[in-house]
Structure formats: C-alpha cells, structure tokens
C-alpha cells in the first residue's frame, strides 16, 4: 500500500493571489496547508470582528453569507488542483455545486476548510469540501468543474 506524502509547502496569501487571480476582500483564505498535490488540503481563514461582510450582511445579526462560505470552499479546492507538478494552463469553470449550511458563522474565530478532489479525469474534476468554524461543522459542498483547455473547448 502506498501513501501520498503531504507537502511541506504552504500556500500563503501572496501565492493564492497569483494562483487564483483574486485579491482582498474577495480572497477568503489566509493559507492552504496539509496539501497532497491534486488530492486534498486544508484552507484556513482567521475571521476578525471587523470583517467587511459582518458590517453589511444582516445588520443587527451579522453573519458570513453562505455564498462567501461556498467561495472559500471553491478557492481551497482550486488551490489544491493548481498545486501539482503539471505546467499546463489551468482555467477551471464550475458546472455544478450543491451546498448545505448547518450553523452560522457570526463572530470572530477560525475557519478550517477540509477539501478533497474525488475525481480528476480528462479535465473534469469532482470535489467536496467541509467548513468547520471554531471546531464545529457549519457547511459543506460538492462541486464539479472542468478545464476547457483540456477538453479542447
């Protein structure tokens, strides 16, 4: 039985900006760590009391919108897909997503996003991710992507 080695490399914000071509405030990760290239990894975001979305989403009862939680999952998955030895151009388009929300993210704390690529064949990727906030499962999703370059589209 062979095991995949976890990479020592951590993708920090500077790396993520270049890979994802996203900047603050829409870059929703501080880092991606525990990477098994092309297979799985963990996204991390430390939320502060003054996060921009707490100021404008549901005034009086602020919380992190579900769309931003979904985006954090997607950013983690795509970071793992990019982190491989392949030099090919990687532009992924999302074709399907399904997310579930179990609890609110409504204060400062630490978000952990465990993401796994379940299948990657001929430019089509299936993946899943789960978000934990202060060690409690708050949301999860299943996603499908494709790379139009690999599919000659």
PDB file of C-alpha atoms in Angstrom:
ATOM      1  CA  UNK A   1       0.000   0.000   0.000  1.00  0.00           C
ATOM      2  CA  UNK A   2       1.391   3.384  -0.974  1.00  0.00           C
ATOM      3  CA  UNK A   3       0.569   6.598   0.793  1.00  0.00           C
ATOM      4  CA  UNK A   4       0.623  10.085  -0.635  1.00  0.00           C
ATOM      5  CA  UNK A   5       3.098  12.361   1.049  1.00  0.00           C
ATOM      6  CA  UNK A   6       1.754  15.574   2.479  1.00  0.00           C
ATOM      7  CA  UNK A   7       3.610  18.576   1.116  1.00  0.00           C
ATOM      8  CA  UNK A   8       5.595  20.796   3.456  1.00  0.00           C
ATOM      9  CA  UNK A   9       4.705  23.755   1.275  1.00  0.00           C
ATOM     10  CA  UNK A  10       2.019  26.103   2.439  1.00  0.00           C
ATOM     11  CA  UNK A  11       0.300  28.452   0.027  1.00  0.00           C
ATOM     12  CA  UNK A  12       0.043  31.834   1.748  1.00  0.00           C
ATOM     13  CA  UNK A  13      -1.960  34.856   0.583  1.00  0.00           C
ATOM     14  CA  UNK A  14       0.715  36.074  -1.854  1.00  0.00           C
ATOM     15  CA  UNK A  15       0.775  32.656  -3.567  1.00  0.00           C
ATOM     16  CA  UNK A  16      -3.013  32.408  -3.507  1.00  0.00           C
ATOM     17  CA  UNK A  17      -3.421  35.854  -5.102  1.00  0.00           C
ATOM     18  CA  UNK A  18      -1.232  34.757  -8.020  1.00  0.00           C
ATOM     19  CA  UNK A  19      -2.825  31.325  -8.414  1.00  0.00           C
ATOM     20  CA  UNK A  20      -6.464  32.323  -8.026  1.00  0.00           C
ATOM     21  CA  UNK A  21      -6.148  35.817  -9.523  1.00  0.00           C
ATOM     22  CA  UNK A  22      -8.292  37.146  -6.645  1.00  0.00           C
ATOM     23  CA  UNK A  23      -7.469  39.895  -4.156  1.00  0.00           C
ATOM     24  CA  UNK A  24      -8.891  41.131  -0.874  1.00  0.00           C
ATOM     25  CA  UNK A  25     -11.618  41.413   0.164  1.00  0.00           C
ATOM     26  CA  UNK A  26     -12.731  38.527  -2.067  1.00  0.00           C
ATOM     27  CA  UNK A  27      -9.715  36.334  -1.288  1.00  0.00           C
ATOM     28  CA  UNK A  28     -11.280  34.314   1.510  1.00  0.00           C
ATOM     29  CA  UNK A  29      -8.246  32.277   2.577  1.00  0.00           C
ATOM     30  CA  UNK A  30      -5.193  33.158   4.639  1.00  0.00           C
ATOM     31  CA  UNK A  31      -3.422  29.965   3.581  1.00  0.00           C
ATOM     32  CA  UNK A  32      -3.820  26.438   2.246  1.00  0.00           C
ATOM     33  CA  UNK A  33      -1.814  23.784   4.081  1.00  0.00           C
ATOM     34  CA  UNK A  34      -1.508  19.990   4.501  1.00  0.00           C
ATOM     35  CA  UNK A  35      -1.549  19.702   0.733  1.00  0.00           C
ATOM     36  CA  UNK A  36      -1.477  16.384  -1.064  1.00  0.00           C
ATOM     37  CA  UNK A  37      -0.998  17.756  -4.596  1.00  0.00           C
ATOM     38  CA  UNK A  38      -4.071  17.311  -6.750  1.00  0.00           C
ATOM     39  CA  UNK A  39      -5.841  15.344  -3.982  1.00  0.00           C
ATOM     40  CA  UNK A  40      -6.585  17.241  -0.772  1.00  0.00           C
ATOM     41  CA  UNK A  41      -5.645  20.078   1.526  1.00  0.00           C
ATOM     42  CA  UNK A  42      -6.856  22.425   4.222  1.00  0.00           C
ATOM     43  CA  UNK A  43      -7.801  26.064   3.781  1.00  0.00           C
ATOM     44  CA  UNK A  44      -7.523  28.400   6.773  1.00  0.00           C
ATOM     45  CA  UNK A  45      -9.108  31.796   7.413  1.00  0.00           C
ATOM     46  CA  UNK A  46      -8.975  33.679  10.699  1.00  0.00           C
ATOM     47  CA  UNK A  47     -12.009  35.934  10.974  1.00  0.00           C
ATOM     48  CA  UNK A  48     -11.708  39.214  12.819  1.00  0.00           C
ATOM     49  CA  UNK A  49     -14.535  41.200  14.424  1.00  0.00           C
ATOM     50  CA  UNK A  50     -14.318  43.878  11.715  1.00  0.00           C
ATOM     51  CA  UNK A  51     -14.667  41.636   8.628  1.00  0.00           C
ATOM     52  CA  UNK A  52     -16.311  43.601   5.815  1.00  0.00           C
ATOM     53  CA  UNK A  53     -19.252  41.200   5.457  1.00  0.00           C
ATOM     54  CA  UNK A  54     -20.131  41.413   9.175  1.00  0.00           C
ATOM     55  CA  UNK A  55     -20.647  45.154   8.659  1.00  0.00           C
ATOM     56  CA  UNK A  56     -23.110  44.825   5.778  1.00  0.00           C
ATOM     57  CA  UNK A  57     -24.821  41.422   5.886  1.00  0.00           C
ATOM     58  CA  UNK A  58     -27.916  41.175   8.077  1.00  0.00           C
ATOM     59  CA  UNK A  59     -27.483  44.338  10.114  1.00  0.00           C
ATOM     60  CA  UNK A  60     -28.263  43.654  13.755  1.00  0.00           C
ATOM     61  CA  UNK A  61     -27.469  39.956  13.350  1.00  0.00           C
ATOM     62  CA  UNK A  62     -24.291  39.901  11.229  1.00  0.00           C
ATOM     63  CA  UNK A  63     -23.018  36.669   9.739  1.00  0.00           C
ATOM     64  CA  UNK A  64     -20.818  35.366   6.958  1.00  0.00           C
ATOM     65  CA  UNK A  65     -23.013  34.856   3.879  1.00  0.00           C
ATOM     66  CA  UNK A  66     -23.386  31.327   2.550  1.00  0.00           C
ATOM     67  CA  UNK A  67     -22.134  32.480  -0.844  1.00  0.00           C
ATOM     68  CA  UNK A  68     -18.823  33.500   0.739  1.00  0.00           C
ATOM     69  CA  UNK A  69     -18.573  30.170   2.550  1.00  0.00           C
ATOM     70  CA  UNK A  70     -19.119  28.456  -0.798  1.00  0.00           C
ATOM     71  CA  UNK A  71     -16.461  30.682  -2.379  1.00  0.00           C
ATOM     72  CA  UNK A  72     -13.976  29.770   0.382  1.00  0.00           C
ATOM     73  CA  UNK A  73     -14.592  26.082  -0.358  1.00  0.00           C
ATOM     74  CA  UNK A  74     -14.099  26.670  -4.089  1.00  0.00           C
ATOM     75  CA  UNK A  75     -10.884  28.650  -3.534  1.00  0.00           C
ATOM     76  CA  UNK A  76      -9.479  25.828  -1.401  1.00  0.00           C
ATOM     77  CA  UNK A  77     -10.345  23.164  -3.986  1.00  0.00           C
ATOM     78  CA  UNK A  78      -8.896  25.128  -6.912  1.00  0.00           C
ATOM     79  CA  UNK A  79      -5.707  25.878  -4.936  1.00  0.00           C
ATOM     80  CA  UNK A  80      -5.219  22.128  -4.451  1.00  0.00           C
ATOM     81  CA  UNK A  81      -5.889  21.473  -8.140  1.00  0.00           C
ATOM     82  CA  UNK A  82      -3.283  24.091  -9.118  1.00  0.00           C
ATOM     83  CA  UNK A  83      -0.716  22.681  -6.715  1.00  0.00           C
ATOM     84  CA  UNK A  84       0.631  19.889  -8.878  1.00  0.00           C
ATOM     85  CA  UNK A  85       3.736  19.195 -10.918  1.00  0.00           C
ATOM     86  CA  UNK A  86       1.872  19.852 -14.163  1.00  0.00           C
ATOM     87  CA  UNK A  87       2.811  23.038 -16.020  1.00  0.00           C
ATOM     88  CA  UNK A  88      -0.386  23.098 -18.106  1.00  0.00           C
ATOM     89  CA  UNK A  89      -2.603  26.140 -18.016  1.00  0.00           C
ATOM     90  CA  UNK A  90      -5.418  25.668 -15.555  1.00  0.00           C
ATOM     91  CA  UNK A  91      -8.620  27.613 -16.016  1.00  0.00           C
ATOM     92  CA  UNK A  92     -11.494  25.881 -14.306  1.00  0.00           C
ATOM     93  CA  UNK A  93     -15.171  26.576 -14.824  1.00  0.00           C
ATOM     94  CA  UNK A  94     -17.659  25.393 -12.240  1.00  0.00           C
ATOM     95  CA  UNK A  95     -20.502  23.379 -13.751  1.00  0.00           C
ATOM     96  CA  UNK A  96     -22.381  22.168 -10.682  1.00  0.00           C
ATOM     97  CA  UNK A  97     -22.484  22.922  -6.981  1.00  0.00           C
ATOM     98  CA  UNK A  98     -24.519  21.718  -4.055  1.00  0.00           C
ATOM     99  CA  UNK A  99     -24.026  23.211  -0.607  1.00  0.00           C
ATOM    100  CA  UNK A 100     -25.589  22.679   2.802  1.00  0.00           C
ATOM    101  CA  UNK A 101     -25.426  25.031   5.775  1.00  0.00           C
ATOM    102  CA  UNK A 102     -25.784  23.753   9.314  1.00  0.00           C
ATOM    103  CA  UNK A 103     -24.830  26.644  11.574  1.00  0.00           C
ATOM    104  CA  UNK A 104     -23.991  30.363  11.495  1.00  0.00           C
ATOM    105  CA  UNK A 105     -20.591  31.988  11.253  1.00  0.00           C
ATOM    106  CA  UNK A 106     -21.335  35.183  13.134  1.00  0.00           C
ATOM    107  CA  UNK A 107     -18.272  36.225  15.122  1.00  0.00           C
ATOM    108  CA  UNK A 108     -14.505  36.201  15.066  1.00  0.00           C
ATOM    109  CA  UNK A 109     -12.826  32.820  15.008  1.00  0.00           C
ATOM    110  CA  UNK A 110     -11.023  30.315  12.838  1.00  0.00           C
ATOM    111  CA  UNK A 111     -12.433  28.706   9.713  1.00  0.00           C
ATOM    112  CA  UNK A 112     -10.939  25.387   8.606  1.00  0.00           C
ATOM    113  CA  UNK A 113     -11.877  24.106   5.147  1.00  0.00           C
ATOM    114  CA  UNK A 114     -11.117  20.452   4.505  1.00  0.00           C
ATOM    115  CA  UNK A 115     -11.222  19.873   0.759  1.00  0.00           C
ATOM    116  CA  UNK A 116     -10.736  16.766  -1.344  1.00  0.00           C
ATOM    117  CA  UNK A 117     -10.640  16.182  -5.076  1.00  0.00           C
ATOM    118  CA  UNK A 118     -12.592  12.965  -5.575  1.00  0.00           C
ATOM    119  CA  UNK A 119     -12.048  12.545  -9.297  1.00  0.00           C
ATOM    120  CA  UNK A 120      -9.933  14.287 -11.934  1.00  0.00           C
ATOM    121  CA  UNK A 121     -10.276  12.808 -15.417  1.00  0.00           C
ATOM    122  CA  UNK A 122      -9.655  14.470 -18.762  1.00  0.00           C
ATOM    123  CA  UNK A 123     -10.077  17.972 -17.373  1.00  0.00           C
ATOM    124  CA  UNK A 124     -13.239  17.194 -15.358  1.00  0.00           C
ATOM    125  CA  UNK A 125     -12.965  17.496 -11.582  1.00  0.00           C
ATOM    126  CA  UNK A 126     -15.329  16.347  -8.848  1.00  0.00           C
ATOM    127  CA  UNK A 127     -14.584  17.615  -5.340  1.00  0.00           C
ATOM    128  CA  UNK A 128     -16.048  18.113  -1.896  1.00  0.00           C
ATOM    129  CA  UNK A 129     -15.309  20.445   0.990  1.00  0.00           C
ATOM    130  CA  UNK A 130     -16.420  20.915   4.583  1.00  0.00           C
ATOM    131  CA  UNK A 131     -16.102  24.062   6.675  1.00  0.00           C
ATOM    132  CA  UNK A 132     -15.519  23.961  10.407  1.00  0.00           C
ATOM    133  CA  UNK A 133     -15.825  27.156  12.456  1.00  0.00           C
ATOM    134  CA  UNK A 134     -14.256  27.076  15.906  1.00  0.00           C
ATOM    135  CA  UNK A 135     -14.138  23.257  15.520  1.00  0.00           C
ATOM    136  CA  UNK A 136     -17.863  22.912  14.697  1.00  0.00           C
ATOM    137  CA  UNK A 137     -19.079  21.746  11.257  1.00  0.00           C
ATOM    138  CA  UNK A 138     -21.012  24.645   9.712  1.00  0.00           C
ATOM    139  CA  UNK A 139     -21.269  23.878   5.982  1.00  0.00           C
ATOM    140  CA  UNK A 140     -20.276  21.512   3.226  1.00  0.00           C
ATOM    141  CA  UNK A 141     -20.476  21.188  -0.510  1.00  0.00           C
ATOM    142  CA  UNK A 142     -19.995  19.013  -3.575  1.00  0.00           C
ATOM    143  CA  UNK A 143     -18.686  20.593  -6.771  1.00  0.00           C
ATOM    144  CA  UNK A 144     -17.939  19.772 -10.407  1.00  0.00           C
ATOM    145  CA  UNK A 145     -15.511  21.729 -12.598  1.00  0.00           C
ATOM    146  CA  UNK A 146     -13.960  21.341 -15.983  1.00  0.00           C
ATOM    147  CA  UNK A 147     -10.876  22.687 -17.679  1.00  0.00           C
ATOM    148  CA  UNK A 148     -11.952  23.918 -21.140  1.00  0.00           C
ATOM    149  CA  UNK A 149      -8.362  23.789 -22.399  1.00  0.00           C
ATOM    150  CA  UNK A 150      -8.007  20.071 -21.624  1.00  0.00           C
ATOM    151  CA  UNK A 151     -11.414  19.401 -23.174  1.00  0.00           C
ATOM    152  CA  UNK A 152     -10.485  21.431 -26.303  1.00  0.00           C
ATOM    153  CA  UNK A 153     -13.435  23.795 -25.889  1.00  0.00           C
TER     154      UNK A 153
END
